[in-house]
XYZ file of C-alpha atoms in Angstrom:
383
model
C -44.442 55.249 -14.885
C -43.425 56.551 -11.246
C -45.391 53.827 -9.814
C -43.974 50.983 -12.111
C -40.613 52.066 -11.115
C -41.286 52.082 -7.647
C -42.491 48.531 -7.738
C -39.493 47.372 -9.602
C -37.315 48.906 -7.106
C -39.103 47.416 -4.198
C -38.586 44.161 -5.712
C -35.095 44.537 -6.497
C -34.440 45.333 -2.960
C -36.189 42.553 -1.842
C -34.199 40.067 -4.077
C -30.971 41.961 -3.001
C -31.762 41.561 0.686
C -32.800 37.846 0.257
C -29.588 37.067 -1.783
C -27.267 38.775 0.837
C -29.060 36.981 3.453
C -28.596 33.599 1.956
C -24.713 34.317 1.189
C -24.459 35.257 4.753
C -26.216 31.898 5.872
C -23.532 30.094 3.683
C -20.689 32.268 5.527
C -21.910 31.610 8.737
C -22.340 27.931 8.134
C -18.800 27.602 6.560
C -17.346 29.722 9.474
C -19.266 27.177 12.115
C -17.728 24.300 10.237
C -14.289 25.663 10.121
C -14.537 26.514 13.931
C -15.688 22.912 14.715
C -12.720 21.644 12.687
C -10.449 24.108 14.450
C -11.823 22.942 17.590
C -11.190 19.183 16.665
C -7.769 20.140 15.412
C -7.121 21.710 18.821
C -7.659 18.708 20.779
C -4.492 17.255 19.302
C -1.220 18.175 20.568
C 1.901 18.838 18.836
C 2.907 15.538 19.987
C 0.033 13.789 18.722
C 0.593 15.480 15.320
C 4.197 14.298 15.349
C 3.244 10.900 16.312
C 0.346 10.640 13.319
C 3.244 11.946 10.973
C 5.760 9.547 12.112
C 3.415 6.392 12.020
C 2.708 7.454 8.516
C 6.232 7.660 7.447
C 7.090 4.652 9.254
C 4.626 2.701 6.948
C 6.158 4.717 3.949
C 9.556 3.265 5.255
C 8.455 0.004 5.836
C 7.172 -0.460 2.214
C 10.392 0.955 0.817
C 12.151 -1.491 2.831
C 10.273 -4.535 1.766
C 10.452 -3.053 -1.928
C 13.948 -2.329 -1.798
C 15.073 -5.775 -1.263
C 12.917 -7.072 -3.823
C 14.082 -4.188 -6.221
C 17.700 -4.895 -5.932
C 17.059 -8.665 -6.286
C 15.014 -8.255 -9.480
C 17.835 -5.882 -10.922
C 20.579 -8.309 -10.125
C 18.502 -11.228 -11.461
C 17.973 -9.231 -14.599
C 21.477 -8.668 -15.108
C 22.102 -12.310 -14.898
C 19.833 -12.736 -17.517
C 21.406 -10.286 -19.523
C 24.652 -12.116 -19.277
C 23.387 -15.737 -19.630
C 20.240 -15.452 -21.789
C 18.199 -17.399 -19.372
C 14.773 -16.230 -19.120
C 11.291 -17.530 -17.459
C 11.402 -20.538 -15.199
C 15.047 -21.009 -15.561
C 15.742 -17.406 -14.421
C 13.349 -17.959 -11.790
C 15.055 -21.336 -10.470
C 18.605 -19.340 -10.375
C 16.816 -16.521 -8.324
C 15.554 -19.271 -5.754
C 18.907 -21.041 -5.677
C 20.426 -17.597 -4.827
C 18.240 -16.950 -1.959
C 18.556 -20.660 -0.615
C 22.257 -19.840 -0.655
C 21.930 -16.838 1.490
C 19.976 -18.775 4.087
C 22.928 -21.420 3.955
C 26.103 -19.001 4.010
C 24.598 -15.937 5.434
C 24.573 -12.592 3.658
C 22.194 -11.435 1.052
C 20.750 -13.009 -2.143
C 22.048 -10.385 -4.264
C 25.580 -11.488 -3.132
C 24.818 -14.919 -4.772
C 23.757 -13.327 -7.913
C 26.900 -11.163 -7.981
C 28.903 -14.163 -7.696
C 26.785 -15.611 -10.719
C 27.837 -12.690 -12.657
C 31.467 -12.925 -11.920
C 31.615 -16.281 -12.520
C 29.775 -16.260 -15.880
C 31.528 -13.053 -17.103
C 35.026 -14.891 -16.324
C 34.222 -18.197 -17.396
C 31.731 -17.967 -19.938
C 27.875 -18.253 -20.356
C 28.034 -21.437 -21.168
C 28.522 -22.519 -17.619
C 24.821 -21.454 -17.011
C 23.945 -24.414 -19.414
C 24.198 -26.581 -16.037
C 22.264 -24.579 -13.362
C 23.595 -27.261 -10.749
C 27.124 -26.875 -11.796
C 26.601 -23.160 -11.523
C 25.124 -23.562 -8.145
C 27.752 -25.631 -6.989
C 30.433 -23.085 -8.128
C 28.565 -20.380 -6.181
C 28.784 -22.593 -3.070
C 32.397 -23.304 -3.734
C 33.072 -19.295 -3.647
C 30.906 -19.044 -0.541
C 32.676 -21.862 1.289
C 36.190 -20.678 0.527
C 35.229 -17.256 1.361
C 34.424 -18.575 5.011
C 38.115 -19.320 5.275
C 39.007 -15.686 4.041
C 36.955 -13.568 6.457
C 33.768 -13.690 4.250
C 35.851 -12.123 1.256
C 33.390 -13.455 -1.580
C 35.372 -11.283 -4.128
C 38.572 -12.635 -3.206
C 37.355 -16.065 -3.266
C 36.120 -15.961 -6.797
C 39.061 -14.342 -8.108
C 41.377 -16.866 -6.620
C 39.054 -19.963 -7.954
C 38.612 -18.452 -11.353
C 42.206 -17.323 -11.667
C 43.280 -20.865 -10.803
C 40.890 -22.478 -13.451
C 42.110 -20.126 -16.207
C 45.645 -20.238 -15.573
C 45.590 -23.784 -15.579
C 43.524 -23.953 -18.750
C 40.493 -25.975 -17.083
C 38.127 -27.309 -19.748
C 34.742 -25.271 -19.551
C 33.174 -26.728 -22.058
C 31.742 -29.525 -19.528
C 30.465 -27.367 -16.598
C 30.068 -30.406 -14.351
C 33.441 -31.525 -14.934
C 34.728 -27.918 -14.591
C 33.068 -27.424 -11.046
C 34.441 -30.684 -9.742
C 37.857 -29.472 -10.851
C 37.294 -26.199 -8.905
C 36.184 -27.894 -6.076
C 39.636 -29.833 -6.074
C 41.618 -26.600 -6.411
C 39.780 -24.810 -3.892
C 40.531 -27.493 -1.335
C 44.069 -27.445 -2.160
C 44.439 -23.798 -1.712
C 42.545 -23.904 1.562
C 44.662 -26.834 2.962
C 47.664 -24.987 1.695
C 46.774 -21.920 3.363
C 46.022 -23.786 6.630
C 49.353 -25.693 6.596
C 51.567 -23.224 4.873
C 52.773 -19.648 5.207
C 50.644 -18.145 2.500
C 47.006 -17.110 2.665
C 44.634 -17.807 -0.251
C 44.710 -14.358 -1.747
C 48.479 -14.428 -1.948
C 48.545 -17.545 -3.733
C 45.958 -16.116 -6.118
C 48.286 -13.177 -6.952
C 50.957 -15.799 -7.592
C 49.091 -17.952 -9.744
C 48.289 -14.933 -11.767
C 51.926 -14.485 -12.792
C 52.993 -18.111 -12.884
C 50.141 -20.268 -13.388
C 50.473 -20.315 -17.320
C 54.382 -21.347 -16.910
C 53.766 -23.930 -14.337
C 50.965 -25.502 -16.650
C 53.389 -25.417 -19.672
C 56.053 -26.919 -17.647
C 53.726 -29.657 -16.188
C 53.708 -28.515 -12.560
C 50.615 -30.064 -11.037
C 48.383 -27.710 -9.034
C 49.444 -29.152 -5.879
C 53.024 -28.843 -6.674
C 52.583 -25.115 -7.573
C 50.768 -24.367 -4.426
C 53.495 -26.564 -2.410
C 56.328 -24.711 -3.847
C 54.374 -21.137 -3.696
C 53.872 -21.897 0.320
C 57.991 -22.681 0.606
C 58.613 -19.479 -1.255
C 56.329 -17.672 1.201
C 58.313 -19.332 4.354
C 61.379 -17.830 2.588
C 59.984 -14.415 2.606
C 58.690 -14.302 -1.002
C 54.864 -14.407 -1.546
C 52.195 -13.002 -3.776
C 52.921 -11.371 -7.053
C 56.674 -11.627 -6.029
C 56.551 -15.358 -5.547
C 54.869 -15.753 -8.950
C 57.513 -13.754 -10.785
C 60.224 -15.858 -9.035
C 58.774 -19.207 -9.805
C 57.807 -18.181 -13.439
C 61.398 -17.176 -14.005
C 63.156 -20.332 -12.449
C 60.931 -22.759 -14.182
C 61.833 -20.840 -17.398
C 65.338 -21.524 -16.905
C 64.758 -25.084 -16.263
C 63.467 -25.696 -19.546
C 66.848 -26.846 -21.096
C 70.294 -25.799 -21.925
C 69.041 -23.970 -24.838
C 67.984 -21.197 -22.605
C 71.153 -21.331 -20.392
C 74.536 -19.162 -20.959
C 77.151 -21.653 -22.528
C 79.493 -20.954 -19.672
C 76.390 -21.927 -17.021
C 75.856 -24.981 -19.250
C 79.358 -26.204 -19.067
C 79.742 -25.868 -15.037
C 76.510 -27.613 -14.624
C 77.887 -30.584 -16.563
C 81.156 -30.431 -14.462
C 78.966 -30.728 -11.372
C 77.256 -33.491 -12.769
C 74.056 -31.998 -12.935
C 72.032 -33.789 -15.743
C 69.911 -31.217 -17.545
C 67.962 -33.877 -19.179
C 66.376 -34.672 -15.639
C 65.997 -30.804 -14.759
C 64.242 -30.137 -17.836
C 61.866 -33.313 -17.973
C 58.511 -31.999 -17.314
C 57.083 -35.693 -17.127
C 59.067 -35.780 -13.689
C 57.711 -34.283 -10.211
C 59.111 -30.733 -9.741
C 61.032 -31.974 -6.644
C 62.754 -34.631 -8.678
C 63.849 -31.916 -10.880
C 64.883 -29.684 -8.387
C 66.890 -32.443 -6.474
C 69.090 -32.913 -9.255
C 69.677 -29.283 -9.448
C 70.598 -29.182 -6.164
C 74.064 -30.617 -7.158
C 75.002 -27.101 -8.222
C 73.586 -25.457 -5.300
C 76.867 -24.707 -3.559
C 78.182 -22.648 -6.473
C 76.790 -19.029 -6.142
C 78.291 -17.959 -9.577
C 76.466 -20.974 -11.304
C 73.208 -19.958 -9.753
C 73.246 -16.357 -10.632
C 74.480 -17.376 -14.144
C 71.559 -19.712 -14.428
C 68.599 -17.873 -12.853
C 70.018 -14.133 -12.796
C 70.769 -12.342 -9.431
C 67.281 -11.308 -9.326
C 65.747 -14.919 -9.018
C 68.932 -16.853 -7.508
C 67.636 -16.161 -3.877
C 64.196 -17.673 -4.911
C 65.923 -20.455 -6.786
C 67.829 -21.278 -3.467
C 64.502 -21.260 -1.309
C 62.933 -23.730 -3.953
C 66.125 -26.061 -3.730
C 66.154 -26.036 0.164
C 62.594 -26.909 0.763
C 62.240 -30.021 -1.831
C 61.517 -32.129 1.075
C 59.028 -29.663 2.704
C 57.441 -29.441 -0.579
C 57.153 -32.937 -0.808
C 55.582 -33.373 2.564
C 53.238 -30.426 2.081
C 51.731 -31.795 -1.477
C 50.828 -35.192 0.402
C 49.001 -33.259 2.966
C 46.763 -31.029 0.653
C 45.613 -33.470 -1.726
C 42.399 -35.494 -1.531
C 41.099 -33.287 1.437
C 37.933 -31.607 2.513
C 39.719 -28.816 4.018
C 37.503 -25.814 2.922
C 34.229 -27.373 4.390
C 36.078 -28.321 7.503
C 37.405 -24.800 7.872
C 34.065 -23.253 7.025
C 32.212 -25.345 9.464
C 34.365 -23.855 12.352
C 34.151 -20.268 11.097
C 30.191 -20.656 10.786
C 29.657 -21.889 14.152
C 29.797 -18.378 15.488
C 27.067 -15.985 16.824
C 27.628 -13.253 14.202
C 27.571 -16.093 11.469
C 24.197 -17.445 12.714
C 22.752 -14.021 12.708
C 23.757 -13.398 9.327
C 22.003 -16.483 8.276
C 18.960 -15.367 10.442
C 18.881 -12.126 8.591
C 19.043 -13.594 5.312
C 15.681 -15.609 6.115
C 14.049 -12.373 6.984
C 15.747 -10.684 3.989
C 14.191 -13.393 1.564
C 10.530 -12.827 3.304
C 10.974 -9.195 2.442
C 11.749 -10.059 -1.181
C 8.989 -12.468 -1.132
C 6.596 -9.826 0.149
C 8.367 -7.082 -2.076
C 7.041 -8.925 -5.208
C 3.456 -7.884 -4.322
C 3.799 -4.722 -2.650
C 5.951 -2.900 -5.221
C 2.920 -1.812 -7.029
C 1.483 -0.231 -4.020
C 4.419 1.888 -3.099
C 3.713 5.078 -5.038
C 0.307 5.117 -3.326
C 1.431 4.753 0.030
C 4.254 7.325 -0.489
C 1.702 9.899 -1.701
C -0.640 9.320 1.234
C 2.243 9.544 3.622
C 3.294 12.692 2.313
C -0.142 14.146 2.376
C -0.535 13.272 5.868
C 2.793 15.137 6.695
C 1.578 18.151 4.738
C -1.743 18.297 6.686
């Protein structure tokens, strides 16, 4: 029994010794490998480590930049699709037109998509039934904005306001686009030769546009009289209110105080001419000029708050006729835009748009890779 126990103890000690030796070898090997890794890492300076990290992060940022342009563009295109119901090839075509517009006018393709959205939300989604008309409307907005220090929002506001206030028929997108272009050139030419800029004319139209349309005052006549009011110190909404009120009082004897109507007759003013909406506005105003010398009648007819504006309109009839002739049948917007776009900053903007479009094209394929690139770059930073 004693001999057997001794034998077993010897075997156990041998096995334990062998096992410990094996573990020690593993420890020694592992330690050796860690020492080698440490020696290798020690060969890199802090600057080397930082450079590796920065390079990895730069790759990550490059992917984010490329993909960010595409993601933003894709989101804008989806919003256009939601408004219009256009999908598939039609939506791709709108996206292509937006990118082309950016290369023509500068800025970004998403700017064009935002313009599409505003046009469609204000004029109705039926405009998108003619992609060509929608594209030309967007180009109109861009062109006019070049005369407004690249204020695309103000440009689209001015154009849509004019169209809506004057009740432009939107059932035919092509005809509506042509009328938009005509209105655009009238406003641009008026701003070039007159005293009020396009935003001020837009603000006035928001107030007086419907009344002017109902009074059969043409768009060019309205712009001419608003420019005359601006030259007299009244512009924007103030001019719009004045014009609306004056036109309302010119509607006929029924809207005038009896005393004022009687005095107008005594002065030889024919209210049938003044109220005749088939006649040009300046013809009607010239008839009313017969009473201009009587301040009391002017106050009774238009109210003290509008008498000054009425006087400005009556005094400027010749200027209105002259300006009306100058602002019709022009290509003023394109001419002004060409001058403003022939500058270093505008050329740079168009060049940047070309690069951005390239990023959009690349981002379409690299978006799926971004999570993996980001994870890899972050792992390198941790190491």
